[in-house]
Amino acid sequence: MKRKKNIPTLKKLLTIAALGLTATAAYTQSYDEILRLRGMNETVQGIRSMADGEHYTVLEGSNVRRYDYAGREEGRALLPVVSGDFRIHDYLFSPDEQSMLLSVGATPIYRHSYTTSYFLAAEGSMLPVMRQLKAPRDASFSPDSRWIAASNENDLYLYDTRSKELRRVTSDGKWNEIINGTTDWVYEEEFGFTKAYAFSPDSRRIAYLRFDESRVPLFEMMRFDGALYNKAYTFKYPKAGDANSEVQLWVYDIDADRSTRIDTGADTDQYIPHLDWTPDGRLYFFRLNRHQNRFEAVLCEADGSQRVIYAETSPRYVERVSAPTLTFIDRDRFIVREETTSGWMHLYMHSLDKGRLHPVTQGEWEVTEIVSATPERICYLSTETSPLRRDLYTVRCNGKGKKRLTGGDGYYAIAPSRGMKYYISTFSNATTPNRVEVCTADGRTVRTLRTSEALRAELEATQRPAKEFLTITTERGDVLNAWMLRPRDFDPARKYPVLLTQYSGPGSQQVADRWSLDWENALCDAGYIILCTDGRGTGLRGEAFKKCTYRNLGALEVEDQLSAARYAASLPYVDEARIGIYGWSFGGFMALSCALKGEGLFRMAIAVAPVTSWRYYDTIYTEVYNGLPQENPAGYDDNSPISFAERLDDTKTRLLIVHGTADDNVHFQNAMEMTRALNRAQKQYDMMVYPDQNHSMQPDDMRNVRQKLVEYTIEHL
């Protein structure tokens, strides 16, 4: 079907093509320049504190180097020099720090998971361990440093570093049926962990999760891989409303060589997102109901009895729980980080025997992370100065004596030493790239590790534009945080095209005062204004602002992006006929929805790896924000782009859909069903498909897709 628009003359087409080729070449060079500059932003990665709290280690090339926080000695290589292609992917010290477990090479499975080869480094030698295992993963030491636990082909194993013997803990593991000691796909993706076991403090027991995913529907994802015959990759993926894995908790007694099942309650349709041991050696676990509005931490006593040591309920949902939700500081007291009490994410002191003791932090701001916790003091990052910023604070456990330790206005990331005698801070803001410093516990700078000085000099010499922060008040009166990026030669008398870039997902944040460069900056270099807005449903502004989208995912968020577009169109220096929108994943869902509901407001829209119906996405993520589809079908269907494909005005809006065929997260099915709906509605659109690439367009096409985004925007906006 021909596009319904005025057909330009041949002369005009040739002129446009010539300009487009020139611009595309310039933008390709500009994007390469963005990559070069981004690579100059200095950091220190993989910082690990040693037990003495005076030294830390980092992975540098094919060696691990030890440094002194105070800088009294030079860095020292801890491994012997190895010839050949010996690529260390990760490393882990034994608790006694007499040996080191090295992961050499990595074969990805999903977002967080990979299989590897393990080597044990001790006394100047490196020897392969657990060679009998075909696909080991998730290995770790026992607290006494004797045992190494690892998962392999859905079963859990123990390696004895003394006898060099391998012991099989479970034997019923089977692909797409039973998993022991590691997680299924949806736990890995949504709860963010794969090591589903924990040693007791005395190293005599190991608790582990067992997933029975036999009832979970099977998903097939086609792999092409350049082969003559393509093959389907099958894995268990529970879509909203469908069956989840049934998860059990077991404890293996190492001396007795026997496993015992732990009672986790009568409800089998629930989640167990964390298990661990108290400092005095009692097992505890988290359980979360299917609707994710009731959360309990359950303690297992030595006599076999159980009791709930913390419970939280919400009329909507409990914010995603994870290991740091509950942090023990001694044998009795623990800190809980939660938002339902005050409507803001804060810290509360609890006792195993007495329950809640008192709040540790209070105010209309949020604690984003506990950095360090001792029986005396807690160090945490928060948004107290601004929801756009992160600062480090210290406070006594009674909630008194609060002190801000960081001095700059921007965004801090903190890597603490053991015991928080020192910490390494990485600071940036919208105009300042990374500065990495070692500081003492009271915030005094000891030494500077990185300054990004060469990058700072280039940015200053070239006058590269920086984000300008603003607020947008919508027609409904909501005040939204935003940033704008204007070309360096900005002239308010001119008219500029605008690209809206956004993610918009629940609890997310794109508007933050930190330094960054991405493909959108390449557009800014050649005359585009970039606008990013965090609408309702995004995070760090309190529970009410975040949870107002509950059971109606995609409705209010789209309203806010349309408001942002109308705000941009009202500016005197904006060409209202040249406004575009882009997003990836949830942002892709949003870009599609805005293009279809925008009534011609957008000249161009790009949706990368978009969810096109929440019925196609997984249980944990979708149901926590939208409820189950059996109970809330309107929340799924009324906001699904597939349901209103006919609303695309393809005479005004040019639409590009981009997807990888091996996307195990947001399945290629989403793009296929969207295009089916557009075809049935007789709509025109463009598409870019990346064979065998995942949700991040890996392993091959991360750069290629961004180059496509640049070129498509140049051509159509």
XYZ file of C-alpha atoms in Angstrom:
717
model
C 0.000 0.000 0.000
C 1.359 3.452 -0.912
C 2.046 5.955 1.837
C -0.756 8.529 1.979
C 1.173 11.738 1.637
C 2.044 14.265 -1.019
C 4.526 12.731 -3.468
C 7.566 15.028 -3.849
C 9.059 15.783 -7.230
C 12.086 13.820 -8.425
C 14.258 16.934 -8.063
C 13.153 17.318 -4.446
C 13.799 13.661 -3.724
C 17.317 13.895 -5.121
C 17.998 17.008 -3.043
C 16.721 15.337 0.121
C 18.772 12.236 -0.597
C 21.934 14.255 -1.101
C 21.402 16.198 2.128
C 20.564 12.995 3.946
C 23.755 11.261 2.835
C 25.855 14.226 3.905
C 24.120 14.457 7.261
C 24.309 10.699 7.823
C 28.055 10.650 7.255
C 28.502 13.547 9.666
C 26.336 11.887 12.296
C 28.136 8.559 11.979
C 31.399 10.369 12.693
C 29.725 12.259 15.538
C 28.494 9.033 17.142
C 31.989 7.570 16.956
C 33.126 10.726 18.683
C 30.524 10.173 21.405
C 31.881 6.669 21.953
C 35.440 7.981 22.144
C 34.540 10.629 24.703
C 32.497 8.221 26.775
C 35.489 5.902 26.920
C 37.533 8.739 28.451
C 35.242 8.957 31.492
C 37.488 7.348 34.088
C 36.365 4.979 36.804
C 37.621 2.162 39.020
C 35.612 -0.996 38.462
C 35.228 -4.178 40.473
C 36.413 -2.783 43.813
C 36.566 -5.449 46.556
C 37.490 -4.608 50.127
C 39.794 -7.013 51.938
C 39.039 -8.234 55.449
C 41.436 -5.838 57.181
C 39.543 -2.816 55.822
C 42.915 -1.269 54.899
C 43.298 -2.758 51.410
C 41.155 -3.319 48.346
C 41.537 -5.261 45.128
C 40.536 -4.686 41.518
C 40.629 -6.854 38.431
C 43.118 -5.400 35.954
C 43.556 -7.337 32.719
C 44.450 -10.936 33.582
C 45.501 -10.217 37.163
C 44.078 -9.103 40.485
C 45.921 -6.216 42.104
C 45.871 -5.206 45.749
C 45.962 -1.531 46.764
C 46.233 0.291 50.064
C 43.305 2.658 50.693
C 45.609 5.221 52.266
C 48.119 4.967 49.412
C 51.063 3.983 51.594
C 52.185 1.273 49.149
C 52.102 0.540 45.437
C 49.576 -1.845 43.930
C 50.711 -5.464 43.993
C 49.734 -8.261 41.600
C 48.316 -11.224 43.512
C 48.402 -13.836 40.742
C 51.318 -15.354 38.837
C 51.767 -14.206 35.264
C 49.932 -16.573 32.923
C 50.736 -16.822 29.225
C 48.142 -17.280 26.526
C 44.496 -16.305 26.421
C 43.668 -16.456 30.126
C 40.713 -14.104 30.568
C 39.482 -13.696 34.128
C 35.796 -12.841 34.132
C 35.425 -12.578 37.901
C 37.172 -13.528 41.133
C 36.290 -14.308 44.727
C 38.520 -14.478 47.814
C 38.047 -17.260 50.322
C 36.905 -15.858 53.692
C 40.363 -16.535 55.184
C 41.896 -14.815 52.112
C 44.373 -17.666 51.650
C 42.995 -18.572 48.219
C 41.064 -17.060 45.353
C 38.437 -18.587 43.061
C 38.771 -17.359 39.483
C 36.076 -17.498 36.806
C 37.901 -17.853 33.514
C 35.804 -17.135 30.448
C 32.030 -16.788 30.461
C 29.304 -18.261 28.284
C 26.134 -16.165 28.759
C 22.816 -17.814 29.496
C 20.497 -14.895 30.248
C 20.952 -11.358 31.605
C 22.825 -12.245 34.810
C 23.710 -15.901 34.364
C 26.670 -17.543 32.696
C 28.687 -20.733 32.839
C 32.439 -20.606 33.285
C 35.614 -22.527 34.128
C 36.891 -22.284 37.692
C 40.500 -22.085 38.871
C 41.698 -22.030 42.468
C 44.655 -19.725 43.082
C 46.664 -20.415 46.245
C 50.321 -20.264 47.263
C 51.487 -18.983 43.898
C 49.723 -21.589 41.751
C 46.463 -21.717 39.782
C 44.775 -25.079 39.328
C 41.476 -25.945 37.605
C 38.776 -27.218 39.948
C 35.485 -29.033 39.402
C 36.626 -30.106 35.938
C 34.121 -32.972 36.040
C 31.282 -30.463 35.748
C 30.174 -29.583 32.211
C 28.649 -26.163 32.888
C 29.467 -24.884 36.392
C 28.168 -21.548 37.619
C 27.387 -19.480 40.738
C 30.303 -20.816 42.789
C 31.157 -19.481 46.266
C 33.130 -20.423 49.399
C 31.801 -21.632 52.725
C 32.550 -19.324 55.680
C 35.365 -21.641 56.883
C 36.903 -21.576 53.363
C 36.855 -25.373 53.083
C 33.939 -25.900 50.705
C 33.089 -24.444 47.319
C 29.456 -24.772 46.264
C 28.454 -24.543 42.600
C 25.488 -25.270 40.398
C 25.820 -27.461 37.331
C 23.104 -28.520 34.895
C 20.350 -27.767 37.444
C 21.978 -29.619 40.348
C 23.991 -28.396 43.333
C 27.518 -29.656 44.076
C 30.144 -29.219 46.806
C 33.896 -29.262 46.231
C 36.162 -30.078 49.187
C 39.319 -27.946 48.901
C 41.121 -30.293 51.341
C 40.410 -33.673 49.787
C 39.885 -32.295 46.254
C 36.715 -34.403 46.040
C 33.435 -33.374 44.456
C 30.137 -34.183 46.167
C 26.730 -34.106 44.500
C 24.103 -32.545 46.772
C 21.062 -33.013 44.493
C 20.410 -35.433 41.658
C 16.949 -34.630 40.270
C 17.894 -31.546 38.248
C 16.598 -31.572 34.695
C 16.403 -28.872 31.998
C 12.961 -27.244 31.831
C 11.744 -29.271 34.820
C 13.747 -29.115 38.078
C 16.379 -26.575 39.173
C 18.434 -26.813 42.371
C 20.626 -24.096 43.826
C 20.072 -21.532 41.110
C 17.019 -19.688 39.805
C 14.583 -19.983 36.943
C 14.357 -17.334 34.209
C 11.807 -15.067 35.859
C 13.551 -14.971 39.261
C 16.832 -14.135 37.560
C 15.328 -11.340 35.476
C 13.003 -9.770 38.025
C 14.505 -10.519 41.436
C 18.018 -10.054 40.039
C 19.867 -13.043 41.529
C 20.980 -16.471 40.372
C 22.847 -17.958 43.381
C 19.932 -19.595 45.178
C 21.798 -21.111 48.123
C 23.520 -19.948 51.315
C 25.993 -21.578 53.722
C 25.298 -21.449 57.446
C 27.815 -19.410 59.478
C 29.368 -22.608 60.880
C 29.748 -24.068 57.345
C 27.944 -27.275 58.359
C 24.736 -26.672 56.395
C 23.724 -25.179 53.091
C 20.197 -23.944 52.391
C 19.024 -23.931 48.774
C 15.952 -23.357 46.624
C 14.429 -26.051 44.440
C 12.352 -24.852 41.471
C 9.795 -27.183 39.935
C 9.033 -25.479 36.615
C 7.348 -28.457 34.967
C 3.974 -26.639 34.880
C 5.421 -23.391 33.504
C 4.535 -22.947 29.808
C 7.360 -23.614 27.368
C 8.530 -20.778 25.145
C 10.365 -21.365 21.872
C 12.779 -18.785 20.536
C 14.145 -19.360 17.057
C 17.909 -19.373 16.591
C 19.406 -18.927 13.132
C 23.164 -18.711 13.813
C 24.080 -18.807 10.140
C 23.130 -22.481 9.917
C 21.439 -24.233 7.024
C 18.601 -25.328 9.313
C 17.476 -22.999 12.098
C 16.683 -24.421 15.535
C 14.297 -23.504 18.320
C 15.737 -22.684 21.742
C 13.193 -23.674 24.385
C 12.954 -22.411 27.938
C 10.325 -21.946 30.633
C 8.896 -18.421 30.637
C 5.776 -17.684 32.725
C 3.681 -14.969 31.105
C 1.257 -12.850 33.104
C -1.494 -14.980 34.616
C 0.167 -18.314 33.821
C 1.748 -20.889 36.138
C 4.991 -20.057 37.943
C 7.553 -22.488 39.264
C 6.675 -24.102 42.559
C 9.595 -23.197 44.803
C 10.719 -25.211 47.812
C 13.349 -24.503 50.470
C 15.734 -27.277 51.508
C 18.669 -27.542 53.912
C 21.556 -29.945 53.289
C 23.521 -31.205 56.305
C 27.093 -31.654 55.072
C 28.236 -34.021 57.843
C 25.140 -36.227 57.640
C 24.935 -36.004 53.815
C 21.186 -35.478 54.059
C 18.676 -32.859 52.834
C 15.571 -31.753 54.754
C 12.702 -29.746 53.340
C 11.737 -26.569 55.199
C 8.079 -25.620 55.532
C 7.432 -22.352 53.644
C 3.673 -22.241 54.208
C 0.543 -23.652 52.640
C 0.563 -21.278 49.672
C 2.581 -22.863 46.860
C 1.770 -20.072 44.389
C 4.166 -17.619 46.026
C 7.697 -16.279 45.676
C 10.747 -16.924 47.861
C 13.030 -14.108 46.711
C 15.731 -14.471 49.397
C 17.195 -16.919 51.908
C 20.013 -16.445 54.416
C 21.192 -17.116 57.960
C 21.175 -14.827 60.974
C 24.553 -13.988 62.558
C 23.889 -16.649 65.233
C 23.121 -19.338 62.652
C 19.334 -19.453 62.270
C 17.833 -19.783 58.801
C 15.429 -17.114 57.572
C 13.664 -16.586 54.266
C 11.409 -14.097 52.487
C 8.007 -15.057 51.128
C 5.856 -12.905 48.902
C 2.353 -13.719 47.724
C 1.488 -13.900 44.014
C -0.095 -10.427 44.026
C 3.054 -9.082 45.727
C 1.076 -7.021 48.231
C 2.006 -9.136 51.282
C 5.630 -9.693 52.268
C 6.950 -11.660 55.250
C 10.398 -12.479 56.619
C 10.236 -15.850 58.377
C 12.744 -17.080 60.976
C 13.363 -20.818 61.479
C 14.163 -21.626 65.104
C 16.496 -24.427 66.212
C 13.548 -26.461 67.589
C 11.863 -26.526 64.163
C 9.307 -23.830 64.891
C 8.939 -20.710 62.761
C 7.867 -17.125 63.345
C 7.391 -14.036 61.220
C 9.950 -11.411 62.231
C 8.752 -8.774 59.770
C 5.556 -8.332 57.755
C 4.458 -5.665 55.295
C 1.226 -5.265 53.368
C 0.045 -2.685 50.856
C -3.304 -1.955 49.161
C -1.339 -1.809 45.895
C 2.017 -3.591 46.043
C 5.095 -3.927 48.208
C 8.081 -2.401 46.437
C 10.383 -5.074 45.001
C 12.119 -6.919 47.853
C 15.702 -8.202 47.726
C 18.518 -9.151 50.100
C 19.176 -5.520 51.249
C 15.511 -5.105 52.269
C 16.561 -6.606 55.608
C 20.077 -6.062 57.023
C 21.275 -7.587 60.309
C 23.631 -5.452 62.398
C 24.028 -7.875 65.327
C 22.510 -11.079 66.708
C 19.206 -9.383 67.550
C 18.753 -6.151 65.571
C 18.128 -5.658 61.888
C 17.273 -2.726 59.614
C 14.319 -2.789 57.231
C 14.134 -0.482 54.219
C 10.493 0.155 53.280
C 8.047 2.816 52.083
C 4.575 1.751 53.193
C 4.819 3.312 56.659
C 5.442 6.915 55.591
C 5.015 6.857 51.821
C 8.771 7.403 51.391
C 11.537 4.782 51.340
C 13.181 4.869 54.784
C 15.078 2.794 57.345
C 13.536 1.264 60.480
C 15.252 -0.561 63.340
C 13.803 -3.923 64.344
C 14.510 -6.543 66.989
C 14.023 -10.286 66.633
C 12.394 -10.353 70.051
C 10.692 -6.941 70.304
C 9.660 -6.171 66.721
C 9.905 -2.608 65.409
C 11.947 -0.349 67.653
C 12.037 3.049 65.919
C 12.602 4.811 62.599
C 16.222 5.550 61.711
C 15.510 8.024 58.904
C 12.498 10.261 58.235
C 11.416 12.924 55.763
C 9.959 13.528 52.298
C 12.952 12.003 50.556
C 14.165 8.445 49.999
C 16.992 6.182 51.112
C 18.230 4.484 47.945
C 20.904 2.200 49.392
C 22.468 1.071 52.659
C 26.222 1.397 52.138
C 27.409 0.110 55.511
C 25.758 -0.942 58.767
C 27.375 -1.673 62.138
C 25.902 -1.889 65.642
C 26.809 1.784 66.078
C 26.278 3.603 62.788
C 24.561 3.289 59.415
C 25.826 4.865 56.203
C 23.363 5.287 53.363
C 22.742 7.050 50.062
C 19.651 9.219 49.760
C 17.806 11.875 47.758
C 17.536 14.322 50.660
C 19.132 17.205 48.719
C 17.161 16.446 45.540
C 15.462 13.457 43.896
C 17.912 14.023 41.030
C 20.956 13.529 43.279
C 22.534 10.940 45.559
C 24.485 11.849 48.695
C 26.164 9.807 51.402
C 24.998 10.248 54.988
C 25.917 8.669 58.307
C 23.555 8.334 61.268
C 23.634 6.560 64.607
C 21.415 3.501 64.944
C 19.050 5.444 67.203
C 18.379 7.873 64.336
C 20.409 10.700 65.871
C 23.620 12.402 64.812
C 22.878 12.442 61.089
C 25.677 13.944 59.002
C 26.144 14.424 55.283
C 29.554 13.121 54.199
C 29.582 14.204 50.547
C 30.100 17.805 49.529
C 29.449 18.114 45.822
C 26.077 18.699 44.170
C 25.478 15.686 41.954
C 25.443 11.920 41.996
C 27.647 9.725 44.212
C 28.304 5.993 44.027
C 30.067 4.515 47.064
C 32.256 1.421 47.518
C 32.903 0.952 51.283
C 35.821 -0.772 52.942
C 35.141 -3.541 55.424
C 34.033 -1.783 58.584
C 33.670 1.532 56.714
C 37.050 2.898 57.814
C 37.428 4.134 54.238
C 35.222 4.385 51.195
C 35.807 5.049 47.513
C 33.431 7.600 46.024
C 32.683 8.153 42.344
C 31.139 11.562 41.738
C 29.711 13.230 38.652
C 27.021 15.702 37.688
C 25.527 16.954 34.446
C 28.564 19.140 33.683
C 31.314 17.124 35.383
C 32.556 13.652 34.408
C 33.738 11.120 36.981
C 36.021 11.970 39.854
C 37.069 8.972 41.993
C 38.422 9.550 45.505
C 39.378 7.563 48.592
C 37.814 9.066 51.716
C 37.900 8.324 55.423
C 34.750 7.415 57.331
C 34.162 11.066 58.270
C 34.231 12.185 54.612
C 37.802 13.521 54.471
C 39.531 12.922 51.119
C 42.668 10.801 51.436
C 43.698 10.691 47.791
C 42.312 10.977 44.291
C 42.338 7.898 42.045
C 40.785 9.258 38.842
C 39.916 12.758 37.605
C 38.891 12.289 33.933
C 41.103 15.334 33.403
C 41.676 14.743 29.673
C 37.934 14.443 29.115
C 37.243 17.572 31.177
C 39.706 19.522 29.063
C 38.089 18.358 25.800
C 34.597 19.154 27.032
C 35.657 22.637 28.031
C 37.560 23.275 24.799
C 34.689 22.135 22.570
C 31.943 23.705 24.711
C 29.889 20.526 24.492
C 26.350 21.258 25.739
C 25.245 19.834 29.077
C 21.825 18.889 30.392
C 19.653 21.732 31.636
C 17.205 20.646 34.328
C 13.652 21.951 34.385
C 10.146 21.067 35.495
C 7.110 20.715 33.263
C 3.651 21.394 34.651
C 1.071 19.415 32.709
C -2.471 20.463 31.812
C -3.594 18.364 34.791
C -1.318 20.241 37.199
C 1.262 17.503 37.703
C 4.855 18.750 38.015
C 7.347 16.534 36.189
C 11.143 16.566 36.314
C 12.897 16.884 32.961
C 16.173 17.750 31.292
C 16.862 19.418 27.969
C 19.926 19.295 25.762
C 20.302 22.131 23.249
C 22.857 22.385 20.407
C 26.064 24.216 21.284
C 25.340 26.934 18.702
C 21.771 27.333 19.944
C 20.004 30.408 18.541
C 16.622 31.220 20.130
C 15.573 32.905 16.884
C 15.752 29.583 15.002
C 13.295 26.676 14.936
C 14.689 23.298 16.059
C 13.416 19.732 15.823
C 12.955 17.931 19.156
C 13.469 14.267 20.061
C 11.808 13.011 23.249
C 13.864 10.249 24.846
C 12.337 8.373 27.784
C 11.911 5.059 29.602
C 8.971 5.833 31.937
C 8.816 2.437 33.670
C 7.549 2.033 37.261
C 10.081 3.250 39.814
C 12.641 4.187 37.143
C 14.583 7.415 36.783
C 16.073 8.990 33.666
C 16.256 12.576 34.927
C 19.284 12.506 37.230
C 22.129 14.934 37.846
C 24.930 12.705 36.599
C 27.278 12.854 33.625
C 26.433 10.759 30.578
C 26.722 10.624 26.813
C 24.727 8.458 24.413
C 23.554 8.351 20.828
C 21.118 11.238 21.377
C 24.124 13.511 21.935
C 25.161 12.845 18.341
C 21.834 14.331 17.236
C 22.325 17.335 19.485
C 25.694 17.978 17.817
C 23.962 18.624 14.489
C 21.008 20.711 15.517
C 18.445 18.651 17.429
C 17.044 19.461 20.859
C 16.720 16.445 23.168
C 14.063 16.416 25.887
C 13.731 13.753 28.602
C 10.832 13.707 31.076
C 10.099 11.425 34.030
C 6.329 11.125 34.161
C 4.003 9.744 36.782
C 4.907 6.241 37.866
C 8.650 6.891 37.895
C 10.602 6.724 41.122
C 12.303 8.685 43.905
C 9.372 11.083 44.464
C 7.389 9.092 46.987
C 5.015 6.158 46.949
C 1.928 8.083 45.806
C 3.645 9.484 42.711
C 5.101 6.099 41.795
C 2.105 3.862 42.444
C -0.601 6.013 40.823
C -0.216 3.909 37.651
C -1.164 0.684 39.469
C -3.497 -1.607 37.458
C -3.494 0.848 34.538
C 0.028 0.485 33.182
C 0.670 2.812 30.248
C -2.274 5.193 30.593
C -1.011 8.041 32.785
C 2.541 7.583 31.528
C 1.435 8.191 27.933
C -0.577 11.245 28.986
C 2.572 12.726 30.519
C 4.778 12.135 27.470
C 2.118 13.718 25.253
C 2.114 16.670 27.649
C 5.903 16.884 27.361
C 5.581 16.931 23.563
C 2.973 19.687 23.711
C 5.214 21.639 26.083
C 8.079 21.343 23.601
C 5.815 22.442 20.737
C 4.870 25.575 22.685
C 8.466 26.796 22.929
C 9.254 29.632 20.505
C 12.457 27.969 19.276
C 10.869 24.584 18.505
C 9.529 23.476 15.133
C 6.220 21.973 16.268
C 5.980 19.949 13.040
C 9.254 18.130 13.841
C 8.810 16.363 17.185
C 9.854 12.732 17.584
C 9.901 10.167 20.398
C 12.185 7.221 21.162
C 12.287 4.444 23.749
C 13.702 0.981 24.443
C 11.878 -1.886 26.218
C 9.251 -0.202 28.455
C 10.320 2.970 26.677
C 9.607 1.226 23.377
C 6.113 0.373 24.597
C 5.726 4.061 25.439
C 7.077 5.319 22.090
C 4.630 3.046 20.242
C 1.714 4.092 22.441
C 2.504 7.789 21.992
C 2.832 7.403 18.228
C -0.574 5.710 18.040
C -2.361 7.999 20.497
C -0.594 11.212 19.548
C -2.984 12.140 16.728
C -0.144 13.264 14.509
C 1.721 15.113 17.268
C 4.868 13.092 16.479
C 6.526 13.222 13.090
C 8.628 10.177 13.958
C 8.680 7.432 16.585
C 11.276 4.729 17.264
C 10.384 1.717 19.422
C 13.256 -0.657 20.238
C 12.430 -4.077 21.750
C 8.963 -2.852 22.762
C 6.399 -4.659 24.863
C 3.293 -4.483 22.708
C 0.907 -6.290 25.062
C 1.506 -6.890 28.754
C -0.099 -10.289 28.244
C 3.176 -11.275 26.536
C 5.415 -10.271 29.439
C 6.430 -12.180 32.563
C 4.488 -12.777 35.756
C 6.621 -11.070 38.410
C 7.092 -7.724 36.660
C 3.712 -7.410 35.018
C 1.481 -8.624 37.823
C 3.065 -6.486 40.545
C 2.116 -3.327 38.628
C -0.987 -4.461 36.738
C -2.511 -7.284 38.732
C -3.335 -10.612 37.112
C -4.947 -10.448 33.647
C -7.733 -12.746 34.840
C -8.687 -10.072 37.391
C -7.845 -6.911 35.433
C -8.252 -7.579 31.680
C -8.915 -3.894 30.929
C -5.569 -2.931 32.458
C -3.901 -5.199 29.935
C -5.940 -4.650 26.798
C -7.009 -1.013 26.935
C -3.409 0.213 26.965
C -1.919 -2.387 24.615
C -0.604 -0.794 21.380
C -1.897 -3.843 19.532
C -5.423 -2.833 20.528
C -5.269 0.553 18.788
C -2.976 0.002 15.793
C -5.596 1.621 13.569
C -4.977 4.954 15.309
C -1.546 5.374 13.714
C -1.717 8.374 11.384
C 0.909 7.173 8.943
C 0.481 10.274 6.799
C 2.036 12.275 9.636
C 4.016 9.844 11.805
C 6.905 7.731 10.522
C 7.274 4.645 12.751
C 10.328 2.402 13.158
C 10.146 -0.865 15.130
C 13.482 -2.489 16.061
C 13.852 -5.926 17.652
C 16.327 -8.769 18.138
C 15.043 -12.231 17.294
C 16.816 -13.846 20.297
C 15.352 -11.463 22.874
C 14.593 -13.816 25.779
C 13.182 -10.918 27.824
C 10.760 -9.015 25.563
C 10.119 -11.676 22.968
C 10.263 -11.005 19.232
C 6.634 -12.127 19.371
C 5.815 -8.600 20.575
C 7.105 -7.047 17.355
C 5.467 -9.704 15.198
C 2.032 -9.232 16.746
C 2.366 -5.456 16.537
C 3.202 -5.629 12.851
C 0.312 -8.044 12.323
C -2.056 -5.493 13.862
C -0.573 -2.650 11.788
C -0.859 -4.731 8.617
C -4.494 -5.523 9.318
C -5.138 -1.822 9.837
C -3.449 -1.121 6.479
C -0.778 1.053 8.103
C 2.713 1.753 6.816
C 5.789 1.491 9.063
C 9.491 0.610 8.985
C 11.295 -2.243 10.703
C 14.863 -3.266 11.576
C 15.445 -6.862 12.666
C 18.630 -8.108 14.349
C 19.002 -11.898 13.999
C 20.106 -13.788 17.125
C 20.521 -10.620 19.207
C 19.160 -10.349 22.737
C 17.327 -7.548 24.547
C 20.473 -5.400 24.615
C 21.318 -6.213 20.974
C 24.207 -8.362 22.103
C 26.485 -10.036 21.286
C 27.093 -8.192 18.010
C 24.906 -5.186 17.269
C 24.917 -2.677 20.137
C 26.665 -0.072 18.005
C 24.869 -0.931 14.783
C 21.419 -0.344 16.244
C 22.413 3.038 17.646
C 23.839 4.067 14.311
C 20.502 3.077 12.790
C 18.672 5.253 15.334
C 20.853 8.223 14.457
C 20.425 7.797 10.715
C 16.679 7.186 10.906
C 16.147 10.298 13.026
C 18.188 12.402 10.621
C 16.193 11.155 7.657
C 12.712 11.433 9.116
C 12.746 14.173 11.761
